[in-house]
PDB file of C-alpha atoms in Angstrom:
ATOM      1  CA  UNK L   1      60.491 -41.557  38.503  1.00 45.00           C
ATOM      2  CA  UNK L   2      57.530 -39.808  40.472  1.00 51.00           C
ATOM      3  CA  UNK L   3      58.302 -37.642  42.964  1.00 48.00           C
ATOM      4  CA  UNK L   4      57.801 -39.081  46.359  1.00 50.00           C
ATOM      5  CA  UNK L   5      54.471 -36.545  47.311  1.00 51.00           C
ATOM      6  CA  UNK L   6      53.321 -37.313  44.006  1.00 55.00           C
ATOM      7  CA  UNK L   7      53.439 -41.294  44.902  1.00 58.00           C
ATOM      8  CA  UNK L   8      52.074 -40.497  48.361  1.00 56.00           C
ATOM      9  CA  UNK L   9      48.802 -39.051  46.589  1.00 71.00           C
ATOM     10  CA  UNK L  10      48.865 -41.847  44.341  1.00 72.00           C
ATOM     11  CA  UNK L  11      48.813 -44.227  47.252  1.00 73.00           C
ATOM     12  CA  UNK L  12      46.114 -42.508  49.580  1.00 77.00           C
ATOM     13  CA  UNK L  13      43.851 -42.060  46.091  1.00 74.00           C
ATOM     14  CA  UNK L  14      43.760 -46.069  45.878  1.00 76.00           C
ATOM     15  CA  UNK L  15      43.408 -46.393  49.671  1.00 80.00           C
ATOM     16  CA  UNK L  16      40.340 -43.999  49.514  1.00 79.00           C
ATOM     17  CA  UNK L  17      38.489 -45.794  46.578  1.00 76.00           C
ATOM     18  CA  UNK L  18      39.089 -49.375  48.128  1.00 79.00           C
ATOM     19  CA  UNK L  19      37.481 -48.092  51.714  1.00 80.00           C
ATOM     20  CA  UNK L  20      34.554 -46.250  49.440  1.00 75.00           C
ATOM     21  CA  UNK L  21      34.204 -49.410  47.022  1.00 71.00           C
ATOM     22  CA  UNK L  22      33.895 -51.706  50.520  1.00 74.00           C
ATOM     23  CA  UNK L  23      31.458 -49.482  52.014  1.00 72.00           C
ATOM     24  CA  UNK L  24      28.619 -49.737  48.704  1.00 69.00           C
ATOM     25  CA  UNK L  25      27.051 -51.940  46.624  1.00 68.00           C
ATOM     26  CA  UNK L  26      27.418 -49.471  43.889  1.00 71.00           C
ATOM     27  CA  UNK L  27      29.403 -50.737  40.153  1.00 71.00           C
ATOM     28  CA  UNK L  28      32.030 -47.771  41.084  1.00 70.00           C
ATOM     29  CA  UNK L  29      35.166 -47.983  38.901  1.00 72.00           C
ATOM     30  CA  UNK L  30      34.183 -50.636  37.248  1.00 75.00           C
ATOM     31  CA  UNK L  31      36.518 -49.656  33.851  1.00 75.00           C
ATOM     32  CA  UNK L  32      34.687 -50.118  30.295  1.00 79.00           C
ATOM     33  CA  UNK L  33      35.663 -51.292  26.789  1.00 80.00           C
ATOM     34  CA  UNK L  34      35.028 -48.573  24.856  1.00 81.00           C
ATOM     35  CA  UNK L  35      31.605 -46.640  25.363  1.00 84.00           C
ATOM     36  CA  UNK L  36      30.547 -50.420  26.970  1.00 82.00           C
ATOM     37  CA  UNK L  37      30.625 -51.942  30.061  1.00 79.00           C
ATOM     38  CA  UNK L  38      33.349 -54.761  30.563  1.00 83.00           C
ATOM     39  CA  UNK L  39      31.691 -58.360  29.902  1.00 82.00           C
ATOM     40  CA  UNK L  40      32.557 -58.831  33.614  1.00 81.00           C
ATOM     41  CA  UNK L  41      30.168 -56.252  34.729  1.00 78.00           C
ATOM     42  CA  UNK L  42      28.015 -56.997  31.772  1.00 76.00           C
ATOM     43  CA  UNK L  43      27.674 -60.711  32.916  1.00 83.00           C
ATOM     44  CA  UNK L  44      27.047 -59.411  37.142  1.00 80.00           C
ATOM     45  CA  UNK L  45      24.629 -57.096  35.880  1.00 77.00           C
ATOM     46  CA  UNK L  46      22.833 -59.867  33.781  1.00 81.00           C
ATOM     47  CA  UNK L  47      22.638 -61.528  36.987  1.00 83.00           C
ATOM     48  CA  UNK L  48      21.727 -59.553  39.658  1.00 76.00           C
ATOM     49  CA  UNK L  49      18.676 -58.909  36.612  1.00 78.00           C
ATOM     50  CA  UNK L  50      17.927 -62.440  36.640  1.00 81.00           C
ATOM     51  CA  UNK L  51      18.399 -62.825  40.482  1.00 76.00           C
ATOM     52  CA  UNK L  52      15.656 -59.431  40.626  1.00 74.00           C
ATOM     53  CA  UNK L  53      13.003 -61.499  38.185  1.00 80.00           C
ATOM     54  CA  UNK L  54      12.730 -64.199  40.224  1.00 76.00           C
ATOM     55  CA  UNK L  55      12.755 -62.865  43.677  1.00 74.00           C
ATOM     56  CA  UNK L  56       9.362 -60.931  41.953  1.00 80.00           C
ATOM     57  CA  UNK L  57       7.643 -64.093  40.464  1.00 79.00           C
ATOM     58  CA  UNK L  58       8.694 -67.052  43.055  1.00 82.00           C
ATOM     59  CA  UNK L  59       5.839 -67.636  45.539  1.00 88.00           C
ATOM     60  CA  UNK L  60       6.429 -68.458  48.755  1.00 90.00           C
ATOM     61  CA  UNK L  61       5.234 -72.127  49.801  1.00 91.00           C
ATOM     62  CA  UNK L  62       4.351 -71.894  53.843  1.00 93.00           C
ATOM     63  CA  UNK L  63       5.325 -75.733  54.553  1.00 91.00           C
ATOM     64  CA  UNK L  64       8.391 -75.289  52.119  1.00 92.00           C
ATOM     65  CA  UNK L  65      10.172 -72.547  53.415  1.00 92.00           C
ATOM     66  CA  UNK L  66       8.902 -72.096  57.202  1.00 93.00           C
ATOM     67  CA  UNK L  67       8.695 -75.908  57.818  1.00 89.00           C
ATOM     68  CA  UNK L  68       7.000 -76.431  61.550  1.00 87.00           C
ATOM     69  CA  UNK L  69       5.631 -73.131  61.954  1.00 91.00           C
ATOM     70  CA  UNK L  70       2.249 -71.906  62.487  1.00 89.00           C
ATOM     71  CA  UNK L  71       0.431 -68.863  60.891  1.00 93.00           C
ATOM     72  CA  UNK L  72      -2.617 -67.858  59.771  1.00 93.00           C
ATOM     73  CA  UNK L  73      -2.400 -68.564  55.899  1.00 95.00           C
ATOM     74  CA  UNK L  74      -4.540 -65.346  54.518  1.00 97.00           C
ATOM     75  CA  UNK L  75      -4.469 -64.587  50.828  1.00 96.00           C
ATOM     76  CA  UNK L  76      -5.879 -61.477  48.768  1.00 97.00           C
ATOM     77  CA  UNK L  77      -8.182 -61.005  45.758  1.00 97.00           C
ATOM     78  CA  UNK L  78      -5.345 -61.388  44.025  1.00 96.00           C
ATOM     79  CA  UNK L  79      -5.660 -65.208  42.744  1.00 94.00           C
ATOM     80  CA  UNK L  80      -1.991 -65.272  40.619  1.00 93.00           C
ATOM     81  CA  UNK L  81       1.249 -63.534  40.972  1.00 91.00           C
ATOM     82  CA  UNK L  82       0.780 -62.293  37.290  1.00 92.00           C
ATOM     83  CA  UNK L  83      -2.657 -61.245  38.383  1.00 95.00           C
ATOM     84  CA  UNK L  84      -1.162 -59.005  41.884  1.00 92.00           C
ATOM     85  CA  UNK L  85       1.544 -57.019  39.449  1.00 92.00           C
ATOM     86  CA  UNK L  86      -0.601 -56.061  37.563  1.00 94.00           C
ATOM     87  CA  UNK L  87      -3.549 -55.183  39.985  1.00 95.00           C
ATOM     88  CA  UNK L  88      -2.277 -53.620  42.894  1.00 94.00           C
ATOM     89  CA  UNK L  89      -5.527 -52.882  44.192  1.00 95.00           C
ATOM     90  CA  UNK L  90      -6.353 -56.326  44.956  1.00 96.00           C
ATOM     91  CA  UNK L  91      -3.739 -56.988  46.810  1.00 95.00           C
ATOM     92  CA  UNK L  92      -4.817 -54.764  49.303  1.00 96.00           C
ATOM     93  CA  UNK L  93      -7.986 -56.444  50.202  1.00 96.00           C
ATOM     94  CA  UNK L  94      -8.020 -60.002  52.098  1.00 96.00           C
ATOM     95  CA  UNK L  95     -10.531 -62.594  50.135  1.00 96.00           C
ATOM     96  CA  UNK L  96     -13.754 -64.004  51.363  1.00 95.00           C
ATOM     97  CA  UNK L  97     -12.273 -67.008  52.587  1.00 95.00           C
ATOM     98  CA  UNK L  98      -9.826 -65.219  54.508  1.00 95.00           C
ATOM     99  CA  UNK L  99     -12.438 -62.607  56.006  1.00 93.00           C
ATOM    100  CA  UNK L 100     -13.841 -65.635  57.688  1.00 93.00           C
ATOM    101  CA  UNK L 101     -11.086 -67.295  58.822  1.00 92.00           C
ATOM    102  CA  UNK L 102     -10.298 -63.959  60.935  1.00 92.00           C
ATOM    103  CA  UNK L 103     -13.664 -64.521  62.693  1.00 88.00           C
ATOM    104  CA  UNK L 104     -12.888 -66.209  65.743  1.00 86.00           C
ATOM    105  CA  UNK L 105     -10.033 -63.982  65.970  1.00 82.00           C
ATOM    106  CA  UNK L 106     -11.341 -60.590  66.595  1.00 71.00           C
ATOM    107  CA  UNK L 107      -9.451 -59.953  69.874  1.00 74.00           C
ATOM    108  CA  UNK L 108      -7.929 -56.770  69.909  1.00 84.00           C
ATOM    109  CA  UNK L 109      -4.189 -57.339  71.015  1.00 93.00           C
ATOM    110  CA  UNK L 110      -1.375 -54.872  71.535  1.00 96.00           C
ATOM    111  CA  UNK L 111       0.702 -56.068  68.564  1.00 97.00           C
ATOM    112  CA  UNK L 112       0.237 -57.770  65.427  1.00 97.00           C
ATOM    113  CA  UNK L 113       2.905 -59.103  63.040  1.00 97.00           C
ATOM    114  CA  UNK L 114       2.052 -60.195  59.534  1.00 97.00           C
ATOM    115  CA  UNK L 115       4.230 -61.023  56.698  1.00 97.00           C
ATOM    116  CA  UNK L 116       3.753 -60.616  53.493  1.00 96.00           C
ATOM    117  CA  UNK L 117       5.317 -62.304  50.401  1.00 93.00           C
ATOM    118  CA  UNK L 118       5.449 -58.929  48.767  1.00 91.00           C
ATOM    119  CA  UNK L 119       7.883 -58.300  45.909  1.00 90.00           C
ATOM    120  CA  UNK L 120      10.473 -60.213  46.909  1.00 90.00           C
ATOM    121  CA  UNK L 121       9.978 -63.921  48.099  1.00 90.00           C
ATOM    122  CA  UNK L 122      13.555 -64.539  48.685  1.00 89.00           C
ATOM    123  CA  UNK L 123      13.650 -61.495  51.007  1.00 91.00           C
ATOM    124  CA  UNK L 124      10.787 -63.014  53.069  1.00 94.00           C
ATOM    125  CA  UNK L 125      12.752 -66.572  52.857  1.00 92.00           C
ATOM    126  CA  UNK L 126      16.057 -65.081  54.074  1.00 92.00           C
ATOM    127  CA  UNK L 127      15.318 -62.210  56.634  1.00 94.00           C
ATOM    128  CA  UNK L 128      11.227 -62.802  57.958  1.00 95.00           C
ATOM    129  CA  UNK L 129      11.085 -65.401  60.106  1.00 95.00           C
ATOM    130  CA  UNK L 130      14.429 -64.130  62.118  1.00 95.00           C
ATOM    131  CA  UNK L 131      13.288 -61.004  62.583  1.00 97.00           C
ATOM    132  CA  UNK L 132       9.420 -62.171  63.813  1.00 97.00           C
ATOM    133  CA  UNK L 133      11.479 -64.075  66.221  1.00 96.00           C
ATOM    134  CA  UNK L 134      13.081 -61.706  68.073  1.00 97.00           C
ATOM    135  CA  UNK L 135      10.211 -58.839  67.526  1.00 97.00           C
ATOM    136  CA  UNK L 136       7.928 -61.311  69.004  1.00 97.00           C
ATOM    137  CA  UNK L 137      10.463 -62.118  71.728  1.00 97.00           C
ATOM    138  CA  UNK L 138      10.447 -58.173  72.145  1.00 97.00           C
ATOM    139  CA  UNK L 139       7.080 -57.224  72.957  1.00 97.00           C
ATOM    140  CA  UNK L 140       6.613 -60.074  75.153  1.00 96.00           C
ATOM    141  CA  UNK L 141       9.575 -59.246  77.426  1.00 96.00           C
ATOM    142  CA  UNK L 142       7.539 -55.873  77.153  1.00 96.00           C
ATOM    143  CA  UNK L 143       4.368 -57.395  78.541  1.00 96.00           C
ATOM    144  CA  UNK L 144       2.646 -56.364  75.222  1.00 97.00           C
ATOM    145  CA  UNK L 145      -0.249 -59.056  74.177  1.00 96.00           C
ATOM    146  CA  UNK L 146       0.739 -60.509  70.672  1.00 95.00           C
ATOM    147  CA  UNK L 147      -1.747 -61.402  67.918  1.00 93.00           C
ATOM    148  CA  UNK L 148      -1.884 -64.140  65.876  1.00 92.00           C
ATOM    149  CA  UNK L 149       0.832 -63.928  63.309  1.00 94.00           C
ATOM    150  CA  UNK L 150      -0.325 -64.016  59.660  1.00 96.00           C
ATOM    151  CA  UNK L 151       1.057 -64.819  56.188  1.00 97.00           C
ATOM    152  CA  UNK L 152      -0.427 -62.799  53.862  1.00 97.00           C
ATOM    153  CA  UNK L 153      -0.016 -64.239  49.798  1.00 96.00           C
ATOM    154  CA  UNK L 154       0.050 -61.669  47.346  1.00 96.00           C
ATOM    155  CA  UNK L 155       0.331 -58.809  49.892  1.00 95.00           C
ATOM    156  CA  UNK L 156       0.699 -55.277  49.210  1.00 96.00           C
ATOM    157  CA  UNK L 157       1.672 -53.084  51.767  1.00 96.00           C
ATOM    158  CA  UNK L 158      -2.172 -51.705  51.941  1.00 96.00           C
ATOM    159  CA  UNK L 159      -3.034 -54.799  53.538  1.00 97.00           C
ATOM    160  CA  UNK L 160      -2.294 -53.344  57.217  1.00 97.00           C
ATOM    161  CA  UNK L 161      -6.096 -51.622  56.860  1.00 96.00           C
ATOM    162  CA  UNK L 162      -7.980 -54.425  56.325  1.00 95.00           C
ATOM    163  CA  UNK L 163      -6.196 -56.517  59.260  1.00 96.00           C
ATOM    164  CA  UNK L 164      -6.302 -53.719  61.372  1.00 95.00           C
ATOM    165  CA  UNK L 165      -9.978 -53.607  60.982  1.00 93.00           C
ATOM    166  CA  UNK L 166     -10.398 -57.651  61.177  1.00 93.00           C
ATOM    167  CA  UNK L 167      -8.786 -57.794  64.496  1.00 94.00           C
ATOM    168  CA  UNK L 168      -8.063 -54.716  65.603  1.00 94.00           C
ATOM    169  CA  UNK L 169      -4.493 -54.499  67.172  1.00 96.00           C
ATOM    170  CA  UNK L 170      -2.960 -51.358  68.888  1.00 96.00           C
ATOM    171  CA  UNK L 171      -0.041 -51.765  66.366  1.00 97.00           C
ATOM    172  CA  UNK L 172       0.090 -53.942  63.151  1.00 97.00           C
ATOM    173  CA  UNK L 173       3.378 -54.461  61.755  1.00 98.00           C
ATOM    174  CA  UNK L 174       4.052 -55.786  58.327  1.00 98.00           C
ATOM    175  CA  UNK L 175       7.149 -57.828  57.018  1.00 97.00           C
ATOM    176  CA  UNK L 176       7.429 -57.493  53.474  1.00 96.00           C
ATOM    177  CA  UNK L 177       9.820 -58.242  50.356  1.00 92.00           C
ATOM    178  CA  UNK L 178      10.552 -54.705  48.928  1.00 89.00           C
ATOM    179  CA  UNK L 179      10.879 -54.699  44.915  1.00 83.00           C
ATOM    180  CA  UNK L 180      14.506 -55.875  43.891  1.00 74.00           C
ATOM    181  CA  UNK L 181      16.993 -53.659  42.608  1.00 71.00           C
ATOM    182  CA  UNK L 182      20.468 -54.450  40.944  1.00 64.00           C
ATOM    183  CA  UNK L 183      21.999 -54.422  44.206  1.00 66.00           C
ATOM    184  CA  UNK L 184      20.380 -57.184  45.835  1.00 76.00           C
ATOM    185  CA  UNK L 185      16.733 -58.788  45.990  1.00 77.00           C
ATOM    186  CA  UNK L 186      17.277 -60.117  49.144  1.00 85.00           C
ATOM    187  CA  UNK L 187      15.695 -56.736  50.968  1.00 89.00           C
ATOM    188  CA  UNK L 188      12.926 -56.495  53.884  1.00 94.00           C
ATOM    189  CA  UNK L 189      10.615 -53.642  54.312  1.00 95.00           C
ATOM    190  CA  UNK L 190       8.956 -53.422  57.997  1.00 97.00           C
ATOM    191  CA  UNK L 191       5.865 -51.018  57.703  1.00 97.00           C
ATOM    192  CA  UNK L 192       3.750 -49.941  61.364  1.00 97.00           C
ATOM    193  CA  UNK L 193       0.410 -48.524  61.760  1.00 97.00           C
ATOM    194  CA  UNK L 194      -1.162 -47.324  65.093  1.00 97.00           C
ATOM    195  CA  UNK L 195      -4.807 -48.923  64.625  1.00 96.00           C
ATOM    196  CA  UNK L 196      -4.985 -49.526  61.433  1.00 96.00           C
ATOM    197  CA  UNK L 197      -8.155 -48.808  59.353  1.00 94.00           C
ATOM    198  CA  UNK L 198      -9.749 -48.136  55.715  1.00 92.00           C
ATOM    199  CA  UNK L 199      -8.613 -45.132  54.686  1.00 93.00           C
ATOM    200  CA  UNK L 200      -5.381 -45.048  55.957  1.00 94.00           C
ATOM    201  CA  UNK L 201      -2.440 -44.150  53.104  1.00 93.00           C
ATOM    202  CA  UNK L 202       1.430 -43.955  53.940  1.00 92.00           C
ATOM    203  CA  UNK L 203       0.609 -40.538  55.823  1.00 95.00           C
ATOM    204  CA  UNK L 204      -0.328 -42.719  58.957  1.00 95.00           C
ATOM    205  CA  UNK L 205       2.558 -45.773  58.504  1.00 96.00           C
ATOM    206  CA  UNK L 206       6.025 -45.444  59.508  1.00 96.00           C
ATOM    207  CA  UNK L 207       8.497 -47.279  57.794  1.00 95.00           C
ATOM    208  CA  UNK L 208      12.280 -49.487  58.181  1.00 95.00           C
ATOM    209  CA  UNK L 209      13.601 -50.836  55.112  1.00 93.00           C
ATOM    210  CA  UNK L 210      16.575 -52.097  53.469  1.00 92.00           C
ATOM    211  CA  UNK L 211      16.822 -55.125  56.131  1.00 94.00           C
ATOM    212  CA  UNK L 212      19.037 -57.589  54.829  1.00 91.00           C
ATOM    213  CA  UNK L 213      22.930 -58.690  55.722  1.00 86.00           C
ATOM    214  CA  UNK L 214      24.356 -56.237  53.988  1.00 84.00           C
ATOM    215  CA  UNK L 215      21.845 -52.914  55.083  1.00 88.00           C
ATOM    216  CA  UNK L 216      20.055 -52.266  58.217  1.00 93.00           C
ATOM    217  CA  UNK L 217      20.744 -55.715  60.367  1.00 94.00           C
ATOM    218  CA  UNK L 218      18.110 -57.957  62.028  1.00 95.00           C
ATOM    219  CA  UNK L 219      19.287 -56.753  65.557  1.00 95.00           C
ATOM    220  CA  UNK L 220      19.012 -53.101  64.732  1.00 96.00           C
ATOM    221  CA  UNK L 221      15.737 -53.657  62.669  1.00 96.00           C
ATOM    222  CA  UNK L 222      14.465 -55.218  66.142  1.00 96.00           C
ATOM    223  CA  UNK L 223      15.542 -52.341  68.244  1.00 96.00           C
ATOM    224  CA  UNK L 224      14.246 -49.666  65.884  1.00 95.00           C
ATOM    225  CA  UNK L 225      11.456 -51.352  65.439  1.00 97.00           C
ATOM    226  CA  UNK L 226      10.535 -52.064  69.258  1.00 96.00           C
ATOM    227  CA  UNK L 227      11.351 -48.599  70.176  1.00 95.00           C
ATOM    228  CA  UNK L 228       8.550 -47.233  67.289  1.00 96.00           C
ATOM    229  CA  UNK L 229       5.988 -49.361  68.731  1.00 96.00           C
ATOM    230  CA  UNK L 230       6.189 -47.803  71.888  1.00 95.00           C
ATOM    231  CA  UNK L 231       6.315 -44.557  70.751  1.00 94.00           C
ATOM    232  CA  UNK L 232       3.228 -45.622  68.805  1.00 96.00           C
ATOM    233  CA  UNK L 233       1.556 -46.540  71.786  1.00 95.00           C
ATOM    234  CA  UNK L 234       2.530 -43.852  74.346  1.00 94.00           C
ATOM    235  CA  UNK L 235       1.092 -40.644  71.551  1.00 94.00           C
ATOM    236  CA  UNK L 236      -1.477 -42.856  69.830  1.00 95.00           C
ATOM    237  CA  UNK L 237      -0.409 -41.911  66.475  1.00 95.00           C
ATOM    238  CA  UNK L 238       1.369 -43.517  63.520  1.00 95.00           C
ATOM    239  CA  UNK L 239       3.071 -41.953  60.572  1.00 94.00           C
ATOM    240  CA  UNK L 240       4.776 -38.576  59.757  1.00 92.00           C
ATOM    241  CA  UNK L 241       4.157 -37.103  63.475  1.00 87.00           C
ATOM    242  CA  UNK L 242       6.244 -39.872  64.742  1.00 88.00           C
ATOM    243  CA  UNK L 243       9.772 -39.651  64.527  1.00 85.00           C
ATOM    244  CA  UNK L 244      12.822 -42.061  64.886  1.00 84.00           C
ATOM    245  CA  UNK L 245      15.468 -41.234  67.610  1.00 74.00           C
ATOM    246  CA  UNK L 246      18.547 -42.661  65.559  1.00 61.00           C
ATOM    247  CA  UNK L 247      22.157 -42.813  67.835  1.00 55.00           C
ATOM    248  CA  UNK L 248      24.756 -42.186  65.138  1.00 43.00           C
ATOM    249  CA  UNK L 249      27.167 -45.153  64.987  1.00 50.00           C
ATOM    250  CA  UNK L 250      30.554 -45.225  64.024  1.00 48.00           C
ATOM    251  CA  UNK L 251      31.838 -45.807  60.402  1.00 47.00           C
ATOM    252  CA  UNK L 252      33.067 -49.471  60.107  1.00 50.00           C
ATOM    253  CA  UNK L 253      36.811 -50.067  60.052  1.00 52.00           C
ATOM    254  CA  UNK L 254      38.981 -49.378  56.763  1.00 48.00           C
ATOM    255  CA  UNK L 255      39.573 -51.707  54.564  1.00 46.00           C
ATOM    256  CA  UNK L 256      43.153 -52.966  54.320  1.00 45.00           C
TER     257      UNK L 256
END
């Protein structure tokens, strides 16, 4: 019979693991057989692989998966998925065809929002078109002049130079699928650059990732996100000399 401190500490050692297990995606305590994983976690983690591998090589069909919407349809020297993993480079420059397609839209405005199918199509499926929504609603309540939204196939994140020089915005922001992990593959990245232009490396972009339903949420993506534009626009600079003004929130509720 255990002493009753002894099944006190028992009792608040269970209560702490369930409110750390709720609060990560983490395998934490997951047990093994053996020097092996369980076939339980063997079989998630066989999964979540799986789910990873095809959030990388699914393309995302405009008319498919953002039925009645309007963008302009850009792609990159990049002419196949297999061809953009394995040449980066070209994904960061817009092809011929799209090069004149920006032509009659060399307006500068204050913002620009692209998305880009990235690394993760089911990302951009899931979280992009939400969040364009209310970012667009955002800077108009603003009084900020919007751009014409792109898609961008087989986008890399370099991409932001050679729109920013097409059609010259105050601010471009990119929505992008961020490379998969075991956790989920359902992840946006939102990358901003204060005028954009050849040249220009991460040094000058500021970034907000981890956007899904289980990270950073589409209203606080929106808010961060608004409130780094106009910072953007009120020093005229992008990247590491800009700086986020986080509030510290609460930690959510225990569990149980």
């Amino acid at each position: 019979m255990p002493l009753p401190d002894e099944s006190l500490a028992e009792a608040d050692l269970a209560r702490l693991l369930q409110e750390a297990l709720a609060r990560t995606p983490a395998r934490l305590m997951v047990g093994r057989a053996g020097p092996g994983y369980l076939t339980s976690t063997w079989l998630k983690l066989r999964a979540d692989h799986a789910a990873a591998r095809d959030a990388v090589h699914a393309e995302i069909d405009l008319p498919r998966d953002f039925s009645g919407r309007s963008f302009l349809e850009l792609r990159t020297r990049a002419c196949s998925k297999a061809e953009y993993l394995m040449r980066p480079d070209r994904g960061r420059e817009l092809d011929d065809g799209s090069l004149e397609l920006l032509r009659p839209h060399t307006i500068s405005a204050d913002v620009l929002f692209i998305i880009g199918d990235g690394l993760s199509a089911a990302a951009v499926r899931l979280n992009a078109l939400s969040l364009l929504d209310s970012l667009t609603l955002a800077a108009r309540e603003r009084g900020w002049s919007v751009g014409p939204t792109c898609f961008v196939h087989h986008c890399r994140v370099g991409i932001l130079n050679a729109l920013g020089e097409a059609l010259r915005p105050t601010v471009a922001v990119l929505l992008i699928g961020e490379r998969p992990g075991l956790a989920t593959a359902e992840s946006l990245s939102a990358y901003l650059a204060h005028r954009p232009q050849r040249g220009h490396t991460d040094a000058q972009r500021n970034l907000i990732s981890n956007i899904h339903a289980n990270g950073v949420s589409l209203p606080d993506a929106t808010a961060r996100l608004i409130a780094l534009i106009a910072r953007m626009m009120a020093v005229g600079a992008s990247g590491v000399g800009i700086k986020e003004s986080l509030t510290v929130r609460p930690p959510p509720p225990a569990v149980g």
